[in-house]
Short mmCIF file of C-alpha atoms in Angstrom, two decimals:
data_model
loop_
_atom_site.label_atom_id
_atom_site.label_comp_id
_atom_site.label_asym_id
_atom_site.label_seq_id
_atom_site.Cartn_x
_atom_site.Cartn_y
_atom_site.Cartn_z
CA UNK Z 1 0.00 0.00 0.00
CA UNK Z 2 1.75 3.46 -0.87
CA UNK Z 3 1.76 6.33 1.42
CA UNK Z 4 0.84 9.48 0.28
CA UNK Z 5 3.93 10.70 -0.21
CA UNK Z 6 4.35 7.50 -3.04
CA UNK Z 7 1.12 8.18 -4.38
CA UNK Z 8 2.44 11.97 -5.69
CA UNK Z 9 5.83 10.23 -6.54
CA UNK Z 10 3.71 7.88 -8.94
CA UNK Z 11 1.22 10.75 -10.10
CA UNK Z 12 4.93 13.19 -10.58
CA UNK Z 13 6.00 10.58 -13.46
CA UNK Z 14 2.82 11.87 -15.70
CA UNK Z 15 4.17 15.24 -15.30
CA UNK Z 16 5.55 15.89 -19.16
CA UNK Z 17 8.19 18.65 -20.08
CA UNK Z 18 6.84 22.31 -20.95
CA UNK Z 19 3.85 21.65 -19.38
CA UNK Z 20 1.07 24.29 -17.17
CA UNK Z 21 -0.11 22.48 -14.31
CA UNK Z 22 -2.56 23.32 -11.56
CA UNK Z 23 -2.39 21.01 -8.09
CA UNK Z 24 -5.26 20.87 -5.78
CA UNK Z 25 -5.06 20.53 -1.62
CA UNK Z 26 -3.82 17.60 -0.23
CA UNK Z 27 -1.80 15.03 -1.89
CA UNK Z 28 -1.73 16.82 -5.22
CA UNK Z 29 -0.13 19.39 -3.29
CA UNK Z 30 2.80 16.58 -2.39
CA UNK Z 31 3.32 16.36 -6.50
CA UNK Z 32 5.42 19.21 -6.54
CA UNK Z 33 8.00 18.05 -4.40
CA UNK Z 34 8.77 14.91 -7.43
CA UNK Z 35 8.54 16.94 -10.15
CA UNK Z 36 11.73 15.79 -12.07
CA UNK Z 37 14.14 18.62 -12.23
CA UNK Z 38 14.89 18.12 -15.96
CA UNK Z 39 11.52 19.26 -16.72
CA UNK Z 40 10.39 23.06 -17.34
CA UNK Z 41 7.25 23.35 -15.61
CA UNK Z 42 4.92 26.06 -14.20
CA UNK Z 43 2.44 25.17 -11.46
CA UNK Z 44 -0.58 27.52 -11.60
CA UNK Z 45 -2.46 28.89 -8.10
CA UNK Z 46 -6.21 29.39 -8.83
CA UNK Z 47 -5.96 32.84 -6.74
CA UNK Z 48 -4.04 34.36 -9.21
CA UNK Z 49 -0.31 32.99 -9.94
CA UNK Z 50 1.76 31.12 -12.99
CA UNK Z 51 5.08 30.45 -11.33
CA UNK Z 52 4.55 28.65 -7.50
CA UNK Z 53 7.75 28.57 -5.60
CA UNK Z 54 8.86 26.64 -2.47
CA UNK Z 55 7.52 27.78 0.97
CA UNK Z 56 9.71 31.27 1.93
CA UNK Z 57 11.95 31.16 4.30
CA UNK Z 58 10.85 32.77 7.79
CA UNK Z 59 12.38 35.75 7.13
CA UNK Z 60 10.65 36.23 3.50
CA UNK Z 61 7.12 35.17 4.74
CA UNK Z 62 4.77 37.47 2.09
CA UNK Z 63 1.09 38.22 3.31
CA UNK Z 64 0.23 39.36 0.23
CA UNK Z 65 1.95 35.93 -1.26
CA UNK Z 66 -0.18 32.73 -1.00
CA UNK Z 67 -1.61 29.66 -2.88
CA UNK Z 68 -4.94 28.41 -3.20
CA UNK Z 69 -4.58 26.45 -0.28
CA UNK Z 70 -3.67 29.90 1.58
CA UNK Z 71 -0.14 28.89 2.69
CA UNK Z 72 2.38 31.50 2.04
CA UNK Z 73 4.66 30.71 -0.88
CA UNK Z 74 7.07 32.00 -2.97
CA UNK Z 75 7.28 33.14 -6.41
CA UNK Z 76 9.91 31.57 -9.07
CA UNK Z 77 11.91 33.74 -11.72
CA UNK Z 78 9.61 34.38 -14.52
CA UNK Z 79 6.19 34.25 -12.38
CA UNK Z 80 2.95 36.41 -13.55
CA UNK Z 81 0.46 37.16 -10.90
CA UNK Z 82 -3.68 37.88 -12.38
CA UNK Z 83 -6.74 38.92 -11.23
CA UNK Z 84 -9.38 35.67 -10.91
CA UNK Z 85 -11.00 36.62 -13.93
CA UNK Z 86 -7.94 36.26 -15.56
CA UNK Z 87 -7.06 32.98 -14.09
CA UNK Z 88 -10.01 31.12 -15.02
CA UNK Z 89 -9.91 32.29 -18.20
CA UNK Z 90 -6.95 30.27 -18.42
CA UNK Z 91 -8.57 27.51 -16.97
CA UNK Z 92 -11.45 27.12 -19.02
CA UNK Z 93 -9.77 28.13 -21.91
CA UNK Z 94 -7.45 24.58 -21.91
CA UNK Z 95 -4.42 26.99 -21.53
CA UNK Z 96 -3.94 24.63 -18.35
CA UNK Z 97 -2.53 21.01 -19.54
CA UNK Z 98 -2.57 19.22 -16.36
CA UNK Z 99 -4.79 19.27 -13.61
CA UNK Z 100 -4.24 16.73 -10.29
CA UNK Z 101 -6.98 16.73 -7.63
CA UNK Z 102 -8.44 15.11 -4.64
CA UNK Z 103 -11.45 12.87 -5.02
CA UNK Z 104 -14.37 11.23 -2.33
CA UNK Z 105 -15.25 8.92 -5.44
CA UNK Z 106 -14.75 8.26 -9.05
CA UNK Z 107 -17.39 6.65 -11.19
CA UNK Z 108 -16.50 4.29 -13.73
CA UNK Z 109 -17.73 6.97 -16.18
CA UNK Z 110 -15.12 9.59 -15.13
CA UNK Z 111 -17.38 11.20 -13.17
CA UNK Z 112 -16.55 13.00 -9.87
CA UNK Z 113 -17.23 13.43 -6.35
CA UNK Z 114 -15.36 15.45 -4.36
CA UNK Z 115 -17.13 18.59 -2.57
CA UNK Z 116 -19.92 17.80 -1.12
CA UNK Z 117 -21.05 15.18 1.86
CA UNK Z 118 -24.73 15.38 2.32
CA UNK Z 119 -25.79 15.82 6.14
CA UNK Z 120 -22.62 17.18 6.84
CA UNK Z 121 -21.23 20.80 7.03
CA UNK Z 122 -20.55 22.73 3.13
CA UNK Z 123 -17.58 24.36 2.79
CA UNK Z 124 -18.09 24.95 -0.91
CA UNK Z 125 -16.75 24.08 -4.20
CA UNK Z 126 -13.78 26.41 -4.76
CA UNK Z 127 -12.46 26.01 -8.50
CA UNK Z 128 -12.90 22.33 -8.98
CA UNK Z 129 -15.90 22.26 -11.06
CA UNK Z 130 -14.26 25.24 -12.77
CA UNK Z 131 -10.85 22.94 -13.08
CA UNK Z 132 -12.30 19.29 -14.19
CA UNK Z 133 -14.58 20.85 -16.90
CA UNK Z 134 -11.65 22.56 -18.50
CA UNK Z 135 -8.31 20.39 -18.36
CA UNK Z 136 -7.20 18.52 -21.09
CA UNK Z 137 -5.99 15.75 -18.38
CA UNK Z 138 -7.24 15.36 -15.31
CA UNK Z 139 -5.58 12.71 -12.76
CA UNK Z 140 -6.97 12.21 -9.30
CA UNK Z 141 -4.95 11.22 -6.52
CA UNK Z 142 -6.85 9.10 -3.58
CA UNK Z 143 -7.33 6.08 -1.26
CA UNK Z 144 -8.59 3.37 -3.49
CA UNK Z 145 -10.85 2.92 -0.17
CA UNK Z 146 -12.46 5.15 2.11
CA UNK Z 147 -11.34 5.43 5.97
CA UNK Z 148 -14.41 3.09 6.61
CA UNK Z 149 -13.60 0.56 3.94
CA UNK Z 150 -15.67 1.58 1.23
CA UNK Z 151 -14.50 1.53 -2.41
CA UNK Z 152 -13.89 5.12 -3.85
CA UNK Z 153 -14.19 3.44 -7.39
CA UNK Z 154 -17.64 3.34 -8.07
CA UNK Z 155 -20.54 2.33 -10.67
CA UNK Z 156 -22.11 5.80 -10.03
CA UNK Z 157 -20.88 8.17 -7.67
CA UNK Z 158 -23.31 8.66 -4.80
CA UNK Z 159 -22.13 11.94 -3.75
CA UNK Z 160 -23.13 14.94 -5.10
CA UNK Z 161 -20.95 15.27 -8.43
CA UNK Z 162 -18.05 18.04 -8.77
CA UNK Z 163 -17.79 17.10 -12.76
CA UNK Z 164 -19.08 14.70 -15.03
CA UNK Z 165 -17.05 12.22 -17.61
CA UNK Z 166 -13.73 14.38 -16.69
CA UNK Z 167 -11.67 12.17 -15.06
CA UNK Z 168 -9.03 10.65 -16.98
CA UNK Z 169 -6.38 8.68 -14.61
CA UNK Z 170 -6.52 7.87 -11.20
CA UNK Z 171 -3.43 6.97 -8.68
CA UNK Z 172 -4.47 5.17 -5.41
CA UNK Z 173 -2.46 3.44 -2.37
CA UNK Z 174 -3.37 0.28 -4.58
CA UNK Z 175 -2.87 1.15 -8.24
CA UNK Z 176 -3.11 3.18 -11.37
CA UNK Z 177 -6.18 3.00 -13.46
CA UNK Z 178 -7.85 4.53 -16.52
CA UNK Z 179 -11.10 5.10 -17.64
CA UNK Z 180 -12.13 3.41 -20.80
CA UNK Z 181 -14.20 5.69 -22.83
CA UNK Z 182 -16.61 2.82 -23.11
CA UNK Z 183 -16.84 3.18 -18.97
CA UNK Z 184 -14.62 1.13 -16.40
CA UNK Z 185 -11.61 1.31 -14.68
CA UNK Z 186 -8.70 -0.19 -16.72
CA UNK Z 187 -5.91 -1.25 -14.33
CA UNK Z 188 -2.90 -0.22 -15.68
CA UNK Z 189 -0.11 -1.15 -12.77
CA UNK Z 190 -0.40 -2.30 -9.27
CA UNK Z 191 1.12 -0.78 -5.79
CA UNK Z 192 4.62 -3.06 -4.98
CA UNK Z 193 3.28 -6.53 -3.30
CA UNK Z 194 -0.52 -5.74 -3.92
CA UNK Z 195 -2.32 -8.71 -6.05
CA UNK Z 196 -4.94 -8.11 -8.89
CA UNK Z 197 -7.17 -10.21 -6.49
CA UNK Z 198 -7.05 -7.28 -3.75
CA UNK Z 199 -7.20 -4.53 -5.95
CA UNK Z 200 -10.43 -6.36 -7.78
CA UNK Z 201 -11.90 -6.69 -4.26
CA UNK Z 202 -11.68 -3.41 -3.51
CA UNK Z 203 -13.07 -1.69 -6.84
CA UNK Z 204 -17.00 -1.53 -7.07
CA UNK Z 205 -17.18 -0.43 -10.76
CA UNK Z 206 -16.49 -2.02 -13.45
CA UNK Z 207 -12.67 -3.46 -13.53
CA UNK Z 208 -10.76 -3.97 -16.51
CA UNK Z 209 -7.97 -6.64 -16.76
CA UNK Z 210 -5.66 -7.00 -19.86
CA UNK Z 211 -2.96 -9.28 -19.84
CA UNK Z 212 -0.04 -9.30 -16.99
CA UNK Z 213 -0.41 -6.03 -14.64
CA UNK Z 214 2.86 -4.54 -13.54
CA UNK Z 215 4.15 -3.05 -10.36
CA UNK Z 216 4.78 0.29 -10.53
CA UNK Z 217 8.04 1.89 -10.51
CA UNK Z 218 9.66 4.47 -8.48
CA UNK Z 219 13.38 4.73 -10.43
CA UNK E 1 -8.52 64.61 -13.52
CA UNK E 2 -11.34 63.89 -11.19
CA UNK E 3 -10.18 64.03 -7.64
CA UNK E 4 -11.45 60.37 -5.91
CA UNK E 5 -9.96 61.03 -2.50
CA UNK E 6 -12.17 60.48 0.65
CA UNK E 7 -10.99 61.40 4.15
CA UNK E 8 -11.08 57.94 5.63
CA UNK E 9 -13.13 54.51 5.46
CA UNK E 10 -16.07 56.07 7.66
CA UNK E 11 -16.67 59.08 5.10
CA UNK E 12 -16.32 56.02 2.53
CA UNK E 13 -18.81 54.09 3.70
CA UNK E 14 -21.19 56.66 4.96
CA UNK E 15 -24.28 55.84 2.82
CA UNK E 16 -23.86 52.11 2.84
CA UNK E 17 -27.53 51.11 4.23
CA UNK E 18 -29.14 48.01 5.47
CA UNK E 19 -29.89 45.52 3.21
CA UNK E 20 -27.16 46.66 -0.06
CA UNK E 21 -25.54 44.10 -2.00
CA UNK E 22 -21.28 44.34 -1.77
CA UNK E 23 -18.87 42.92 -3.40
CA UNK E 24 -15.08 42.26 -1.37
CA UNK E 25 -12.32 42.00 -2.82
CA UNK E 26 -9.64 39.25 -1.34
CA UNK E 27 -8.87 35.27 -1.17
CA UNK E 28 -9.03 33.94 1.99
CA UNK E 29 -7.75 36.89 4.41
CA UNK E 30 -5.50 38.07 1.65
CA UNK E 31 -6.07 41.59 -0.21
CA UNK E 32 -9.54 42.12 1.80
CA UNK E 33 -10.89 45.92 2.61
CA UNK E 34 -9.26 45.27 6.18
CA UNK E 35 -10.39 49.38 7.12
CA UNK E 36 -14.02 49.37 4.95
CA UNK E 37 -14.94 46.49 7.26
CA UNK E 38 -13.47 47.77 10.16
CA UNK E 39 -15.74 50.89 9.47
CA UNK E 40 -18.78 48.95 8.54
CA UNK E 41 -18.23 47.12 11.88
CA UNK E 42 -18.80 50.65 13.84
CA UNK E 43 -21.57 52.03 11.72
CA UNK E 44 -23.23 48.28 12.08
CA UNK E 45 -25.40 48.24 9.27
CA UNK E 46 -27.94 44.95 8.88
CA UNK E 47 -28.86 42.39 6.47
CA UNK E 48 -26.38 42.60 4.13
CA UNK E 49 -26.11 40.38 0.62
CA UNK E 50 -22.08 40.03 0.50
CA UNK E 51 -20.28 38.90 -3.10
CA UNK E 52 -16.94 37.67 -2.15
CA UNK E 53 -14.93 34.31 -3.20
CA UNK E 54 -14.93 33.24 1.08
CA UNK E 55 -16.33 34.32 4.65
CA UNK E 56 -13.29 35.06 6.49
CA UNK E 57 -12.40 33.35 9.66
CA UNK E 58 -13.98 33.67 12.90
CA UNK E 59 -12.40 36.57 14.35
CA UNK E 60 -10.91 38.53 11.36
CA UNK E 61 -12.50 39.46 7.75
CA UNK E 62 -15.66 38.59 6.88
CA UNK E 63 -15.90 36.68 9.87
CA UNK E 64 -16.69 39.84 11.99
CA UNK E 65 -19.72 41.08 10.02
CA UNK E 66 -21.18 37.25 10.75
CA UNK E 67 -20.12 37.87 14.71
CA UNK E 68 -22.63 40.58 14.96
CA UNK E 69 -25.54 39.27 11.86
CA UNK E 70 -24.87 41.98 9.68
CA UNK E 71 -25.04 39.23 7.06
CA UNK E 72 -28.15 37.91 5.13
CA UNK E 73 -26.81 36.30 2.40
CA UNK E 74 -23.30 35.26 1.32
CA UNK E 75 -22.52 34.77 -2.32
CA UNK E 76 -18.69 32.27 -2.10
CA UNK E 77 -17.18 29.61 -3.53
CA UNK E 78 -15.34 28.08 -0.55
CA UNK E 79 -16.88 28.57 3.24
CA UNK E 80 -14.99 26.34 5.06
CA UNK E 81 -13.05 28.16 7.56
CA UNK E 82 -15.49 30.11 9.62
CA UNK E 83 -17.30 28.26 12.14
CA UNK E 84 -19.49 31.15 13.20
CA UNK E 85 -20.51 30.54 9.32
CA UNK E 86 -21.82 27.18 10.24
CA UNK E 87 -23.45 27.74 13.14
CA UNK E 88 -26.04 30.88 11.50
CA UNK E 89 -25.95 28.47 8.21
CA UNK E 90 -27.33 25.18 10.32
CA UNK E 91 -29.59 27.57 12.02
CA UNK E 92 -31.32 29.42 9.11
CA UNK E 93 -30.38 32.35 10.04
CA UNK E 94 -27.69 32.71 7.01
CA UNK E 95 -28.54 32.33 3.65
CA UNK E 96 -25.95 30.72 1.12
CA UNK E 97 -25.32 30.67 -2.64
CA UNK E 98 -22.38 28.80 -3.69
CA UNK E 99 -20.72 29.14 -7.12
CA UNK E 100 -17.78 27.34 -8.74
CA UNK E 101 -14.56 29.99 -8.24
CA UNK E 102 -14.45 30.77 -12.03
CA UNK E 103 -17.99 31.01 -12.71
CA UNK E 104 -18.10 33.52 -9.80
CA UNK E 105 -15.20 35.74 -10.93
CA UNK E 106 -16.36 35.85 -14.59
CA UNK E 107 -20.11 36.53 -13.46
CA UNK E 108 -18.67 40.19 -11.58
CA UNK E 109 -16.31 40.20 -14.70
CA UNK E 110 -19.70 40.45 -17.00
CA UNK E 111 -21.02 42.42 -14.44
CA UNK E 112 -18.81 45.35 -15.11
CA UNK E 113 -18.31 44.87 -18.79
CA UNK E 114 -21.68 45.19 -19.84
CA UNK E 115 -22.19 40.98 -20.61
CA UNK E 116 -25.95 40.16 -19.36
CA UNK E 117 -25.02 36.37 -19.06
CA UNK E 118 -22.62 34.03 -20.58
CA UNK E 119 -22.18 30.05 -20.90
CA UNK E 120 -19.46 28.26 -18.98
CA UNK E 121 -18.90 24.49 -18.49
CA UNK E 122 -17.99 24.57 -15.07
CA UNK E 123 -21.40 22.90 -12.97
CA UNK E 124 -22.69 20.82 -16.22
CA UNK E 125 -24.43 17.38 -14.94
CA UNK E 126 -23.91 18.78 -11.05
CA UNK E 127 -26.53 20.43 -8.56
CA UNK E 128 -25.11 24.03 -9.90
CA UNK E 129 -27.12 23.22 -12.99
CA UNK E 130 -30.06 23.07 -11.20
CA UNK E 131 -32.54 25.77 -12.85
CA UNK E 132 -29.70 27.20 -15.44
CA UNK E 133 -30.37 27.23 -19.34
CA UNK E 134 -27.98 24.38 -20.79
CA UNK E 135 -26.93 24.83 -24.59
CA UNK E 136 -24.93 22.68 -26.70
CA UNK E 137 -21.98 24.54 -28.33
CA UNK E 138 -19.85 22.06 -30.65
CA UNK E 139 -20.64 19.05 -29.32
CA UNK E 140 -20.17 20.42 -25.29
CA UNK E 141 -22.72 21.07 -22.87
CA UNK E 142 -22.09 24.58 -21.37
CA UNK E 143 -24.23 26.49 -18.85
CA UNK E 144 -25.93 29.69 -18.60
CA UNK E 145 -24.69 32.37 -16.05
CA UNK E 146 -25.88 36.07 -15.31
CA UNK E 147 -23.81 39.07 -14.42
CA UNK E 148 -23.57 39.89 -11.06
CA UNK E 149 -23.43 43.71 -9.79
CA UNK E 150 -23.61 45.48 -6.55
CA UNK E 151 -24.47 48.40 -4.83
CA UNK E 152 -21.12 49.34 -3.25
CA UNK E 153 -17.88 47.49 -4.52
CA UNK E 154 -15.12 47.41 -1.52
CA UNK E 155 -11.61 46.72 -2.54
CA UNK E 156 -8.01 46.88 -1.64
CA UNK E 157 -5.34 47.81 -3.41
CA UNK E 158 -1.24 48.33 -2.78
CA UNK E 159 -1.37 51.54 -4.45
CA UNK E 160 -3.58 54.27 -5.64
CA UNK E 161 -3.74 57.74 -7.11
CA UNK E 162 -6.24 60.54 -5.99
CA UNK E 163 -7.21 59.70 -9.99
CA UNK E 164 -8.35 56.58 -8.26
CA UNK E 165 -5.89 54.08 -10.82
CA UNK E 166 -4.68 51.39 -8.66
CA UNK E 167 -1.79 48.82 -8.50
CA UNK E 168 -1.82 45.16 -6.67
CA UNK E 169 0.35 43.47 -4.98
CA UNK E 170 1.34 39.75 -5.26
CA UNK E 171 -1.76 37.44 -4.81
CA UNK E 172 -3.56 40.02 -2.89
CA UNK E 173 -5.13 40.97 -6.31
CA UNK E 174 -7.31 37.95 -6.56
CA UNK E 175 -10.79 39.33 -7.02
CA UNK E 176 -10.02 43.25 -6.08
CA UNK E 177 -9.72 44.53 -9.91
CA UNK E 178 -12.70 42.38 -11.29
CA UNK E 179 -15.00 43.64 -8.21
CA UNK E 180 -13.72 47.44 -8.41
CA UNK E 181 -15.80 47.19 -12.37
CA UNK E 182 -18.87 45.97 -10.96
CA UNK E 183 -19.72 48.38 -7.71
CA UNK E 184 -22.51 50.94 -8.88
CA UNK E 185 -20.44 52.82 -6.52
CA UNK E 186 -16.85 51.04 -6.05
CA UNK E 187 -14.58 52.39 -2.56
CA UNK E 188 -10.94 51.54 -3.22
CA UNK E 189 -8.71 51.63 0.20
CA UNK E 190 -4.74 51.53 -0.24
CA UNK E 191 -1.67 50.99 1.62
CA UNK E 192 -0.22 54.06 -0.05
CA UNK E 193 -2.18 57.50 -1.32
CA UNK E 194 -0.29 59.42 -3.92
CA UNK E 195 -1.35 62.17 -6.20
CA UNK E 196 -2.39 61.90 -9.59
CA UNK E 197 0.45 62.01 -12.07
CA UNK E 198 3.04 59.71 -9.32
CA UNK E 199 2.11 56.32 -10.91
CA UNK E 200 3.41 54.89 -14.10
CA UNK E 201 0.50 54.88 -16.39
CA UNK E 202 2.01 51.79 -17.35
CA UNK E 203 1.80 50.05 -14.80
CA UNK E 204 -1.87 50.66 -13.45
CA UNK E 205 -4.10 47.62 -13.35
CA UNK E 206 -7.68 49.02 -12.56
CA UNK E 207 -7.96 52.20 -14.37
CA UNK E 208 -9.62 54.73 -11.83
CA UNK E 209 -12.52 55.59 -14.22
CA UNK E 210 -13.97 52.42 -11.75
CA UNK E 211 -13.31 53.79 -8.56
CA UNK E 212 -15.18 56.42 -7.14
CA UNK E 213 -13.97 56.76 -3.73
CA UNK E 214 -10.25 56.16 -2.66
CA UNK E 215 -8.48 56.15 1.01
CA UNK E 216 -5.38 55.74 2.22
CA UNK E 217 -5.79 52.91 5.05
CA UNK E 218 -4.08 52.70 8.24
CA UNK E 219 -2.92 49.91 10.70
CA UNK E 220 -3.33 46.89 8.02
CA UNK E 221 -2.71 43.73 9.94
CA UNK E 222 -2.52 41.01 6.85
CA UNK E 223 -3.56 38.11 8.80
CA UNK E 224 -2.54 34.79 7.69
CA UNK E 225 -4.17 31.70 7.31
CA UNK E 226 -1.04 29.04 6.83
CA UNK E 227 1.70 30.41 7.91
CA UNK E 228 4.00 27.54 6.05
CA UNK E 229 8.19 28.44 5.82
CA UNK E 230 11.35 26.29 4.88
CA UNK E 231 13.62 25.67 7.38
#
């Protein structure tokens, strides 16, 4: 089973050269720190930034200088900061190649859950509706399961739906799947010393089987 | 040039009444009117509709028009760090419309550019379809969306001219120049006041032909939310 820290190793080897990527909270957030260095790439901030640098330094701690998740951050040589208009114009417009968010559940269709848990307190949307209707590729990053052992890979999502048929690749503690465009999750590798068997046991929608199924890699 | 300069954020917000509609500038605690609510706080006006991306937190922002129910109706994207939010939300006593981020933004972009609606994919085949106009545009399913306006737009800037141009800083843009086009009546506070003429016409990202009313603030605290360093 991979941590979470594995989970954005795995998700950081889909990261391609050149590319504008934006990285939701949580693990996604984790992505950035296994981002080859041999690749040019700019992580976008929904609040307004092209250009995310490390956490600052104490000393260089910016009010006026945060991410989406509203840590303070700093900026890298070449950054552009933009109003909100502005940066979901960029969104929308498929100006942003990669996108790598959180998920409650993922339908077998591509659909997506991740905002919303009837009966309990709403804290909103933010730009992930905005985010999964727009990117060209969308990867989620989750627990195959849920804490109370409930598959997060689903037939239908149950929850109330962020995006529909968006989703195109998801990373779990278990393994990496597709979606067919037919519907279904194609498994594509498994975690290190996980079986097909577990990995079919724990998927409610539709799983997809071809031939041998690899463990992944971390080289 | 038309002289925008106010005494100070009670002058600004004089004729603010119960029950107007305004729009705040900021993302999370970042780049909000910190002295227009401070102000608004004293004169303690009532049942207000508030346009702005989040709530605050309990103590600080937003957070301290909910303390004393100045608020009728929030209009956010993301609510999640106010508890005091909950609480009046749970109870009915808080009314909420939530919005993706970017259909929000581009609704008070329309707003002040004269677009009555526009179509957006973000929401298709969710619950913020509900009651929206869906069209088909090459093969897509997109979303109908109206401007949104306000009475009184209230937003921060780094720096301003008496003019009333202003200039950002970092992230604390955010929503500030988008919400300074769509106030019927838009209040601009700054960190730094300088007459007409001192900034590089250039450089100026809301032209002041938006603003009607600018102040140099006073005592800005900048709270932060996640306070996250290298060591």
């Amino acid at each position: 089973m991979l941590t979470k820290e594995q989970i954005a190793k795995r998700i950081a080897q889909e990261v391609e050269h050149r590319q504008y990527i934006n990285l939701g909270i949580g693990i996604p957030t984790l992505v950035a720190n296994y981002i080859p260095t041999h690749l040019d790439v700019v992580l976008q901030s929904e609040n307004g930034l092209l250009g995310i640098g490390p956490f600052p330094k104490e000393s260089e701690v910016d009010p006026d200088l945060i991410n989406a998740g509203k840590q303070t951050i700093t900026m890298l040589p070449g950054s552009a900061i933009f109003d909100s208009a502005q940066s979901f114009a960029m969104i929308r417009g498929g100006h942003v190649h990669l996108t790598i968010l959180g998920a409650m559940e993922v339908s077998e269709q591509g659909d997506i859950a991740n905002w919303k848990v009837p009966g309990k307190m709403v804290k909103g949307m933010g730009g992930a509706m905005d985010l999964v209707a727009s990117a060209k590729h969308i990867i989620v990053a989750m627990q195959h399961c849920s804490k109370d052992g409930h598959s997060k890979l689903l037939p239908t999502c149950t929850l109330p739906l962020t995006g529909i048929r968006c989703v195109k690749k998801i990373v779990t503690d278990l393994a990496v799947l597709e979606i067919a465009p037919e519907g279904g999750f194609i498994l594509k590798e498994r975690a290190p010393g996980i079986t097909v068997e577990e990995i079919k046991s724990k998927t409610a929608g539709k799983l997809i089987i071809n031939g041998e199924i690899p463990e992944m890699s971390f080289d | 040039m038309i002289n925008k300069t106010v005494e100070n954020a009670a002058e600004a917000v004089k004729d603010i009444q119960d029950g107007a509609t305004l729009m705040m500038g900021g993302f999370g605690l970042s780049g909000i009117p910190e002295n227009c609510i401070t102000a608004l706080l004293q004169k303690g006006v009532r049942d207000l509709t508030i346009v702005s991306n989040n709530a605050g937190v309990d103590d600080f922002g937003i957070g301290l028009f909910l303390q004393k129910r100045m608020v009728k109706k929030m209009i956010s994207s993301y609510v999640g760090e106010n508890d005091e939010f909950e609480r009046q939300l749970l109870s009915g006593e808080l009314e909420v419309e939530l919005l993706p981020q970017g259909t929000l933004a581009e609704r008070i972009r329309a707003g002040g550019a004269g677009i009555p609606a526009f179509f957006t994919p973000a929401g298709v085949g969710t619950e913020v379809a509900v009651g929206k106009e869906v069209r088909e545009f090459n093969g897509k399913l997109y979303l109908m969306e109206l401007a949104l306006e306000a009475d009184f737009a209230l937003v921060k800037a780094w720096k301003g001219d008496t003019a009333g141009n202003l200039i950002f800083k970092g992230t604390a843009r955010n929503f500030n120049p988008i919400m300074a086009t769509a106030g019927k009546i838009t209040i601009a506070e700054v960190e730094e006041l300088v007459p007409a003429g001192s900034l590089d016409p250039n450089q100026i990202h809301t032209p002041g032909i938006y603003v009607q009313r600018i102040f140099q603030g006073n005592n800005y605290e900048k709270r932060i939310e996640q306070r996250t360093v290298t060591r």
